[in-house]
mmCIF file with all atom_site columns, C-alpha atoms and ligand atoms in Angstrom:
data_model
loop_
_atom_site.group_PDB
_atom_site.id
_atom_site.type_symbol
_atom_site.label_atom_id
_atom_site.label_alt_id
_atom_site.label_comp_id
_atom_site.label_asym_id
_atom_site.label_entity_id
_atom_site.label_seq_id
_atom_site.pdbx_PDB_ins_code
_atom_site.Cartn_x
_atom_site.Cartn_y
_atom_site.Cartn_z
_atom_site.occupancy
_atom_site.B_iso_or_equiv
_atom_site.pdbx_formal_charge
_atom_site.auth_seq_id
_atom_site.auth_comp_id
_atom_site.auth_asym_id
_atom_site.auth_atom_id
_atom_site.pdbx_PDB_model_num
ATOM   1   C  CA  . SER A 1 1   ? -28.145 -15.946 -14.990 1.00 84.00 ? 1425 SER A CA  1
ATOM   2   C  CA  . GLN A 1 2   ? -26.959 -17.004 -11.563 1.00 88.00 ? 1426 GLN A CA  1
ATOM   3   C  CA  . THR A 1 3   ? -24.434 -14.175 -11.547 1.00 90.00 ? 1427 THR A CA  1
ATOM   4   C  CA  . ILE A 1 4   ? -27.070 -11.534 -12.237 1.00 91.00 ? 1428 ILE A CA  1
ATOM   5   C  CA  . GLN A 1 5   ? -29.307 -13.019 -9.566  1.00 94.00 ? 1429 GLN A CA  1
ATOM   6   C  CA  . THR A 1 6   ? -26.519 -12.930 -6.990  1.00 95.00 ? 1430 THR A CA  1
ATOM   7   C  CA  . VAL A 1 7   ? -25.736 -9.342  -7.942  1.00 96.00 ? 1431 VAL A CA  1
ATOM   8   C  CA  . SER A 1 8   ? -29.423 -8.358  -7.685  1.00 96.00 ? 1432 SER A CA  1
ATOM   9   C  CA  . GLU A 1 9   ? -29.693 -9.917  -4.249  1.00 97.00 ? 1433 GLU A CA  1
ATOM   10  C  CA  . ILE A 1 10  ? -26.601 -8.095  -3.044  1.00 97.00 ? 1434 ILE A CA  1
ATOM   11  C  CA  . ILE A 1 11  ? -27.898 -4.789  -4.445  1.00 96.00 ? 1435 ILE A CA  1
ATOM   12  C  CA  . ALA A 1 12  ? -31.226 -5.293  -2.644  1.00 96.00 ? 1436 ALA A CA  1
ATOM   13  C  CA  . ARG A 1 13  ? -29.448 -6.150  0.609   1.00 95.00 ? 1437 ARG A CA  1
ATOM   14  C  CA  . HIS A 1 14  ? -27.520 -2.852  0.649   1.00 95.00 ? 1438 HIS A CA  1
ATOM   15  C  CA  . ALA A 1 15  ? -29.944 -0.532  -1.101  1.00 90.00 ? 1439 ALA A CA  1
ATOM   16  C  CA  . HIS A 1 16  ? -30.917 1.169   2.171   1.00 92.00 ? 1440 HIS A CA  1
ATOM   17  C  CA  . LEU A 1 17  ? -27.328 2.226   3.003   1.00 91.00 ? 1441 LEU A CA  1
ATOM   18  C  CA  . GLU A 1 18  ? -26.044 5.758   2.629   1.00 92.00 ? 1442 GLU A CA  1
ATOM   19  C  CA  . GLY A 1 19  ? -22.978 4.858   0.548   1.00 92.00 ? 1443 GLY A CA  1
ATOM   20  C  CA  . PRO A 1 20  ? -23.927 1.463   -0.808  1.00 95.00 ? 1444 PRO A CA  1
ATOM   21  C  CA  . LEU A 1 21  ? -21.495 0.970   -3.703  1.00 97.00 ? 1445 LEU A CA  1
ATOM   22  C  CA  . LEU A 1 22  ? -18.450 -0.215  -1.723  1.00 96.00 ? 1446 LEU A CA  1
ATOM   23  C  CA  . PRO A 1 23  ? -20.364 -2.694  0.462   1.00 97.00 ? 1447 PRO A CA  1
ATOM   24  C  CA  . MET A 1 24  ? -22.048 -4.000  -2.680  1.00 97.00 ? 1448 MET A CA  1
ATOM   25  C  CA  . LEU A 1 25  ? -18.730 -4.444  -4.471  1.00 97.00 ? 1449 LEU A CA  1
ATOM   26  C  CA  . HIS A 1 26  ? -17.198 -6.148  -1.423  1.00 97.00 ? 1450 HIS A CA  1
ATOM   27  C  CA  . ASP A 1 27  ? -20.049 -8.638  -1.238  1.00 97.00 ? 1451 ASP A CA  1
ATOM   28  C  CA  . ILE A 1 28  ? -19.997 -9.316  -4.968  1.00 97.00 ? 1452 ILE A CA  1
ATOM   29  C  CA  . GLN A 1 29  ? -16.286 -10.099 -4.826  1.00 94.00 ? 1453 GLN A CA  1
ATOM   30  C  CA  . ALA A 1 30  ? -16.748 -12.204 -1.673  1.00 94.00 ? 1454 ALA A CA  1
ATOM   31  C  CA  . GLU A 1 31  ? -19.491 -14.275 -3.294  1.00 95.00 ? 1455 GLU A CA  1
ATOM   32  C  CA  . LEU A 1 32  ? -18.277 -14.464 -6.883  1.00 94.00 ? 1456 LEU A CA  1
ATOM   33  C  CA  . GLY A 1 33  ? -14.512 -14.119 -6.410  1.00 91.00 ? 1457 GLY A CA  1
ATOM   34  C  CA  . HIS A 1 34  ? -14.353 -11.077 -8.666  1.00 94.00 ? 1458 HIS A CA  1
ATOM   35  C  CA  . ILE A 1 35  ? -16.516 -8.250  -10.022 1.00 96.00 ? 1459 ILE A CA  1
ATOM   36  C  CA  . PRO A 1 36  ? -17.925 -9.522  -13.301 1.00 95.00 ? 1460 PRO A CA  1
ATOM   37  C  CA  . GLU A 1 37  ? -18.403 -6.992  -16.095 1.00 95.00 ? 1461 GLU A CA  1
ATOM   38  C  CA  . THR A 1 38  ? -22.140 -7.809  -16.131 1.00 96.00 ? 1462 THR A CA  1
ATOM   39  C  CA  . ALA A 1 39  ? -22.438 -6.421  -12.588 1.00 97.00 ? 1463 ALA A CA  1
ATOM   40  C  CA  . VAL A 1 40  ? -21.438 -2.921  -13.713 1.00 97.00 ? 1464 VAL A CA  1
ATOM   41  C  CA  . PRO A 1 41  ? -24.639 -1.948  -15.581 1.00 97.00 ? 1465 PRO A CA  1
ATOM   42  C  CA  . GLU A 1 42  ? -26.730 -3.499  -12.796 1.00 97.00 ? 1466 GLU A CA  1
ATOM   43  C  CA  . LEU A 1 43  ? -24.965 -1.420  -10.153 1.00 97.00 ? 1467 LEU A CA  1
ATOM   44  C  CA  . ALA A 1 44  ? -25.079 1.741   -12.261 1.00 97.00 ? 1468 ALA A CA  1
ATOM   45  C  CA  . ALA A 1 45  ? -28.821 1.395   -12.847 1.00 97.00 ? 1469 ALA A CA  1
ATOM   46  C  CA  . ALA A 1 46  ? -29.591 0.540   -9.224  1.00 96.00 ? 1470 ALA A CA  1
ATOM   47  C  CA  . LEU A 1 47  ? -27.603 3.488   -7.867  1.00 96.00 ? 1471 LEU A CA  1
ATOM   48  C  CA  . ASN A 1 48  ? -28.542 5.896   -10.620 1.00 96.00 ? 1472 ASN A CA  1
ATOM   49  C  CA  . ILE A 1 49  ? -24.913 6.633   -11.502 1.00 96.00 ? 1473 ILE A CA  1
ATOM   50  C  CA  . GLY A 1 50  ? -22.886 6.184   -14.672 1.00 97.00 ? 1474 GLY A CA  1
ATOM   51  C  CA  . ARG A 1 51  ? -21.082 2.979   -15.608 1.00 98.00 ? 1475 ARG A CA  1
ATOM   52  C  CA  . ALA A 1 52  ? -17.842 4.948   -15.804 1.00 97.00 ? 1476 ALA A CA  1
ATOM   53  C  CA  . GLU A 1 53  ? -18.263 5.894   -12.166 1.00 97.00 ? 1477 GLU A CA  1
ATOM   54  C  CA  . VAL A 1 54  ? -18.697 2.260   -11.164 1.00 97.00 ? 1478 VAL A CA  1
ATOM   55  C  CA  . HIS A 1 55  ? -15.633 1.321   -13.220 1.00 96.00 ? 1479 HIS A CA  1
ATOM   56  C  CA  . GLY A 1 56  ? -13.683 4.140   -11.592 1.00 96.00 ? 1480 GLY A CA  1
ATOM   57  C  CA  . VAL A 1 57  ? -14.396 2.847   -8.104  1.00 95.00 ? 1481 VAL A CA  1
ATOM   58  C  CA  . ILE A 1 58  ? -13.514 -0.730  -9.063  1.00 94.00 ? 1482 ILE A CA  1
ATOM   59  C  CA  . SER A 1 59  ? -10.194 0.413   -10.529 1.00 90.00 ? 1483 SER A CA  1
ATOM   60  C  CA  . PHE A 1 60  ? -9.365  2.732   -7.639  1.00 89.00 ? 1484 PHE A CA  1
ATOM   61  C  CA  . TYR A 1 61  ? -9.486  0.006   -4.989  1.00 88.00 ? 1485 TYR A CA  1
ATOM   62  C  CA  . HIS A 1 62  ? -6.761  -2.548  -5.642  1.00 79.00 ? 1486 HIS A CA  1
ATOM   63  C  CA  . ASP A 1 63  ? -8.668  -5.240  -3.799  1.00 83.00 ? 1487 ASP A CA  1
ATOM   64  C  CA  . PHE A 1 64  ? -11.278 -5.575  -6.509  1.00 91.00 ? 1488 PHE A CA  1
ATOM   65  C  CA  . ARG A 1 65  ? -10.556 -8.125  -9.191  1.00 90.00 ? 1489 ARG A CA  1
ATOM   66  C  CA  . LYS A 1 66  ? -12.051 -7.814  -12.650 1.00 88.00 ? 1490 LYS A CA  1
ATOM   67  C  CA  . SER A 1 67  ? -11.555 -11.451 -13.574 1.00 88.00 ? 1491 SER A CA  1
ATOM   68  C  CA  . PRO A 1 68  ? -11.525 -14.682 -11.562 1.00 90.00 ? 1492 PRO A CA  1
ATOM   69  C  CA  . ALA A 1 69  ? -8.346  -15.410 -9.615  1.00 92.00 ? 1493 ALA A CA  1
ATOM   70  C  CA  . GLY A 1 70  ? -5.827  -17.946 -10.856 1.00 94.00 ? 1494 GLY A CA  1
ATOM   71  C  CA  . LYS A 1 71  ? -5.038  -21.290 -9.228  1.00 95.00 ? 1495 LYS A CA  1
ATOM   72  C  CA  . HIS A 1 72  ? -2.922  -19.476 -6.626  1.00 96.00 ? 1496 HIS A CA  1
ATOM   73  C  CA  . VAL A 1 73  ? -2.975  -15.885 -5.401  1.00 95.00 ? 1497 VAL A CA  1
ATOM   74  C  CA  . VAL A 1 74  ? 0.253   -14.143 -4.410  1.00 96.00 ? 1498 VAL A CA  1
ATOM   75  C  CA  . LYS A 1 75  ? -0.048  -10.665 -2.899  1.00 96.00 ? 1499 LYS A CA  1
ATOM   76  C  CA  . VAL A 1 76  ? 3.007   -8.444  -2.777  1.00 96.00 ? 1500 VAL A CA  1
ATOM   77  C  CA  . CYS A 1 77  ? 3.108   -5.578  -0.293  1.00 97.00 ? 1501 CYS A CA  1
ATOM   78  C  CA  . ARG A 1 78  ? 3.882   -2.283  -1.986  1.00 95.00 ? 1502 ARG A CA  1
ATOM   79  C  CA  . ALA A 1 79  ? 3.408   0.007   0.988   1.00 96.00 ? 1503 ALA A CA  1
ATOM   80  C  CA  . GLU A 1 80  ? 6.161   2.219   2.373   1.00 96.00 ? 1504 GLU A CA  1
ATOM   81  C  CA  . ALA A 1 81  ? 7.717   0.110   5.130   1.00 97.00 ? 1505 ALA A CA  1
ATOM   82  C  CA  . CYS A 1 82  ? 8.167   -2.817  2.790   1.00 98.00 ? 1506 CYS A CA  1
ATOM   83  C  CA  . GLN A 1 83  ? 9.400   -0.589  -0.011  1.00 97.00 ? 1507 GLN A CA  1
ATOM   84  C  CA  . ALA A 1 84  ? 12.057  0.763   2.326   1.00 97.00 ? 1508 ALA A CA  1
ATOM   85  C  CA  . VAL A 1 85  ? 13.499  -2.725  2.721   1.00 97.00 ? 1509 VAL A CA  1
ATOM   86  C  CA  . GLY A 1 86  ? 13.500  -3.732  -0.912  1.00 96.00 ? 1510 GLY A CA  1
ATOM   87  C  CA  . ALA A 1 87  ? 9.961   -4.755  -1.858  1.00 97.00 ? 1511 ALA A CA  1
ATOM   88  C  CA  . ASN A 1 88  ? 10.261  -2.934  -5.188  1.00 96.00 ? 1512 ASN A CA  1
ATOM   89  C  CA  . ALA A 1 89  ? 12.507  -5.714  -6.428  1.00 97.00 ? 1513 ALA A CA  1
ATOM   90  C  CA  . LEU A 1 90  ? 9.689   -8.179  -5.777  1.00 97.00 ? 1514 LEU A CA  1
ATOM   91  C  CA  . SER A 1 91  ? 7.207   -5.991  -7.630  1.00 96.00 ? 1515 SER A CA  1
ATOM   92  C  CA  . ASP A 1 92  ? 9.588   -5.778  -10.580 1.00 96.00 ? 1516 ASP A CA  1
ATOM   93  C  CA  . ARG A 1 93  ? 9.822   -9.568  -10.732 1.00 96.00 ? 1517 ARG A CA  1
ATOM   94  C  CA  . ALA A 1 94  ? 6.068   -9.939  -10.415 1.00 96.00 ? 1518 ALA A CA  1
ATOM   95  C  CA  . LEU A 1 95  ? 5.436   -7.408  -13.174 1.00 95.00 ? 1519 LEU A CA  1
ATOM   96  C  CA  . ALA A 1 96  ? 7.922   -9.144  -15.461 1.00 95.00 ? 1520 ALA A CA  1
ATOM   97  C  CA  . LEU A 1 97  ? 5.923   -12.374 -15.059 1.00 95.00 ? 1521 LEU A CA  1
ATOM   98  C  CA  . LEU A 1 98  ? 2.639   -10.549 -15.579 1.00 94.00 ? 1522 LEU A CA  1
ATOM   99  C  CA  . GLY A 1 99  ? 3.757   -8.843  -18.759 1.00 92.00 ? 1523 GLY A CA  1
ATOM   100 C  CA  . GLY A 1 100 ? 3.979   -5.417  -17.163 1.00 90.00 ? 1524 GLY A CA  1
ATOM   101 C  CA  . ASP A 1 101 ? 0.431   -5.144  -15.853 1.00 87.00 ? 1525 ASP A CA  1
ATOM   102 C  CA  . TRP A 1 102 ? -0.773  -6.017  -12.352 1.00 86.00 ? 1526 TRP A CA  1
ATOM   103 C  CA  . HIS A 1 103 ? -4.142  -7.095  -13.683 1.00 76.00 ? 1527 HIS A CA  1
ATOM   104 C  CA  . GLY A 1 104 ? -4.063  -10.575 -15.032 1.00 83.00 ? 1528 GLY A CA  1
ATOM   105 C  CA  . LYS A 1 105 ? -2.242  -13.825 -14.489 1.00 92.00 ? 1529 LYS A CA  1
ATOM   106 C  CA  . THR A 1 106 ? 1.188   -15.278 -15.130 1.00 95.00 ? 1530 THR A CA  1
ATOM   107 C  CA  . ALA A 1 107 ? 1.801   -17.779 -17.903 1.00 94.00 ? 1531 ALA A CA  1
ATOM   108 C  CA  . GLY A 1 108 ? 1.387   -20.512 -15.262 1.00 96.00 ? 1532 GLY A CA  1
ATOM   109 C  CA  . GLY A 1 109 ? -2.056  -19.180 -14.330 1.00 95.00 ? 1533 GLY A CA  1
ATOM   110 C  CA  . VAL A 1 110 ? -1.129  -17.568 -11.020 1.00 96.00 ? 1534 VAL A CA  1
ATOM   111 C  CA  . THR A 1 111 ? -2.628  -14.270 -9.886  1.00 95.00 ? 1535 THR A CA  1
ATOM   112 C  CA  . ILE A 1 112 ? -0.091  -11.820 -8.451  1.00 95.00 ? 1536 ILE A CA  1
ATOM   113 C  CA  . GLU A 1 113 ? -1.596  -8.690  -6.934  1.00 93.00 ? 1537 GLU A CA  1
ATOM   114 C  CA  . PRO A 1 114 ? -0.248  -5.567  -5.251  1.00 93.00 ? 1538 PRO A CA  1
ATOM   115 C  CA  . VAL A 1 115 ? -1.445  -4.938  -1.736  1.00 93.00 ? 1539 VAL A CA  1
ATOM   116 C  CA  . TYR A 1 116 ? -0.930  -1.895  0.470   1.00 92.00 ? 1540 TYR A CA  1
ATOM   117 C  CA  . CYS A 1 117 ? 0.238   -3.202  3.849   1.00 95.00 ? 1541 CYS A CA  1
ATOM   118 C  CA  . LEU A 1 118 ? -0.263  -6.717  5.144   1.00 96.00 ? 1542 LEU A CA  1
ATOM   119 C  CA  . GLY A 1 119 ? 0.292   -5.706  8.769   1.00 96.00 ? 1543 GLY A CA  1
ATOM   120 C  CA  . LEU A 1 120 ? 3.742   -7.253  8.803   1.00 97.00 ? 1544 LEU A CA  1
ATOM   121 C  CA  . CYS A 1 121 ? 5.630   -3.980  8.408   1.00 96.00 ? 1545 CYS A CA  1
ATOM   122 C  CA  . ALA A 1 122 ? 8.360   -4.834  10.933  1.00 96.00 ? 1546 ALA A CA  1
ATOM   123 C  CA  . CYS A 1 123 ? 9.271   -7.940  8.921   1.00 97.00 ? 1547 CYS A CA  1
ATOM   124 C  CA  . GLY A 1 124 ? 9.186   -6.697  5.363   1.00 96.00 ? 1548 GLY A CA  1
ATOM   125 C  CA  . PRO A 1 125 ? 9.195   -7.292  2.514   1.00 98.00 ? 1549 PRO A CA  1
ATOM   126 C  CA  . ALA A 1 126 ? 5.893   -9.023  3.166   1.00 98.00 ? 1550 ALA A CA  1
ATOM   127 C  CA  . VAL A 1 127 ? 4.063   -11.361 0.842   1.00 98.00 ? 1551 VAL A CA  1
ATOM   128 C  CA  . MET A 1 128 ? 0.858   -13.375 1.164   1.00 97.00 ? 1552 MET A CA  1
ATOM   129 C  CA  . VAL A 1 129 ? 0.524   -16.693 -0.608  1.00 97.00 ? 1553 VAL A CA  1
ATOM   130 C  CA  . ASP A 1 130 ? -3.001  -18.144 -0.724  1.00 95.00 ? 1554 ASP A CA  1
ATOM   131 C  CA  . GLY A 1 131 ? -3.811  -16.369 2.537   1.00 94.00 ? 1555 GLY A CA  1
ATOM   132 C  CA  . GLN A 1 132 ? -0.551  -17.295 4.307   1.00 97.00 ? 1556 GLN A CA  1
ATOM   133 C  CA  . LEU A 1 133 ? 1.670   -14.417 5.384   1.00 98.00 ? 1557 LEU A CA  1
ATOM   134 C  CA  . GLU A 1 134 ? 5.400   -14.505 4.924   1.00 98.00 ? 1558 GLU A CA  1
ATOM   135 C  CA  . GLY A 1 135 ? 7.890   -11.881 6.020   1.00 98.00 ? 1559 GLY A CA  1
ATOM   136 C  CA  . ARG A 1 136 ? 11.448  -10.972 5.081   1.00 98.00 ? 1560 ARG A CA  1
ATOM   137 C  CA  . VAL A 1 137 ? 10.950  -12.203 1.563   1.00 98.00 ? 1561 VAL A CA  1
ATOM   138 C  CA  . ASP A 1 138 ? 14.073  -11.406 -0.428  1.00 97.00 ? 1562 ASP A CA  1
ATOM   139 C  CA  . THR A 1 139 ? 14.245  -11.898 -4.180  1.00 97.00 ? 1563 THR A CA  1
ATOM   140 C  CA  . ALA A 1 140 ? 15.690  -15.422 -3.813  1.00 97.00 ? 1564 ALA A CA  1
ATOM   141 C  CA  . ARG A 1 141 ? 12.818  -16.472 -1.545  1.00 98.00 ? 1565 ARG A CA  1
ATOM   142 C  CA  . PHE A 1 142 ? 10.313  -14.736 -3.828  1.00 98.00 ? 1566 PHE A CA  1
ATOM   143 C  CA  . ASP A 1 143 ? 11.621  -16.701 -6.809  1.00 97.00 ? 1567 ASP A CA  1
ATOM   144 C  CA  . GLU A 1 144 ? 11.247  -19.866 -4.752  1.00 97.00 ? 1568 GLU A CA  1
ATOM   145 C  CA  . ILE A 1 145 ? 7.650   -18.991 -3.861  1.00 98.00 ? 1569 ILE A CA  1
ATOM   146 C  CA  . LEU A 1 146 ? 6.808   -18.293 -7.497  1.00 97.00 ? 1570 LEU A CA  1
ATOM   147 C  CA  . LYS A 1 147 ? 8.314   -21.628 -8.464  1.00 97.00 ? 1571 LYS A CA  1
ATOM   148 C  CA  . GLU A 1 148 ? 6.364   -23.440 -5.747  1.00 97.00 ? 1572 GLU A CA  1
ATOM   149 C  CA  . VAL A 1 149 ? 3.025   -22.087 -7.001  1.00 97.00 ? 1573 VAL A CA  1
ATOM   150 C  CA  . GLY A 1 150 ? 3.940   -22.718 -10.607 1.00 97.00 ? 1574 GLY A CA  1
ATOM   151 C  CA  . ALA A 1 151 ? 3.840   -19.099 -11.723 1.00 95.00 ? 1575 ALA A CA  1
HETATM 152 FE FE1 . FES B 2 .   ? 4.296   -4.026  4.046   1.00 58.37 ? 2560 FES B FE1 1
HETATM 153 FE FE2 . FES B 2 .   ? 3.017   -3.090  6.193   1.00 58.37 ? 2560 FES B FE2 1
HETATM 154 S  S1  . FES B 2 .   ? 4.156   -2.003  4.750   1.00 58.37 ? 2560 FES B S1  1
HETATM 155 S  S2  . FES B 2 .   ? 3.300   -5.110  5.580   1.00 58.37 ? 2560 FES B S2  1
#
């Protein structure tokens, strides 16, 4: 399939590197929008490691998505500076919409993901909506954002 071919090309491109798994995963997500399950055995075989190890790395880094993103992507900063000014309330709201699990989409088909610092620490809580940064997002503004994207 096209997916497998893309994955094979990416594997070949990075095969010479010392620690090739992360660059491979980054490129796969950049080109396919997520890490498809079919990529896991390909990566494991190419790198001579177990599938569980590949899965472990994908799960460890919050940036990797296991399924395609929804119609909109909202990222909520969960790092310390934002937490200190109330970002946990945003996470709680997001998790309620996601059914308690960060992986997946809301009923309206919106992806909400945790992120660890958006570089807007002085203006937290910070949120990113389809690539656009927004600071000082209180719960009222967060609800507005979620309504705007149809979460
Ligand atoms: Fe949230 Fe840096 S801690 S933007």
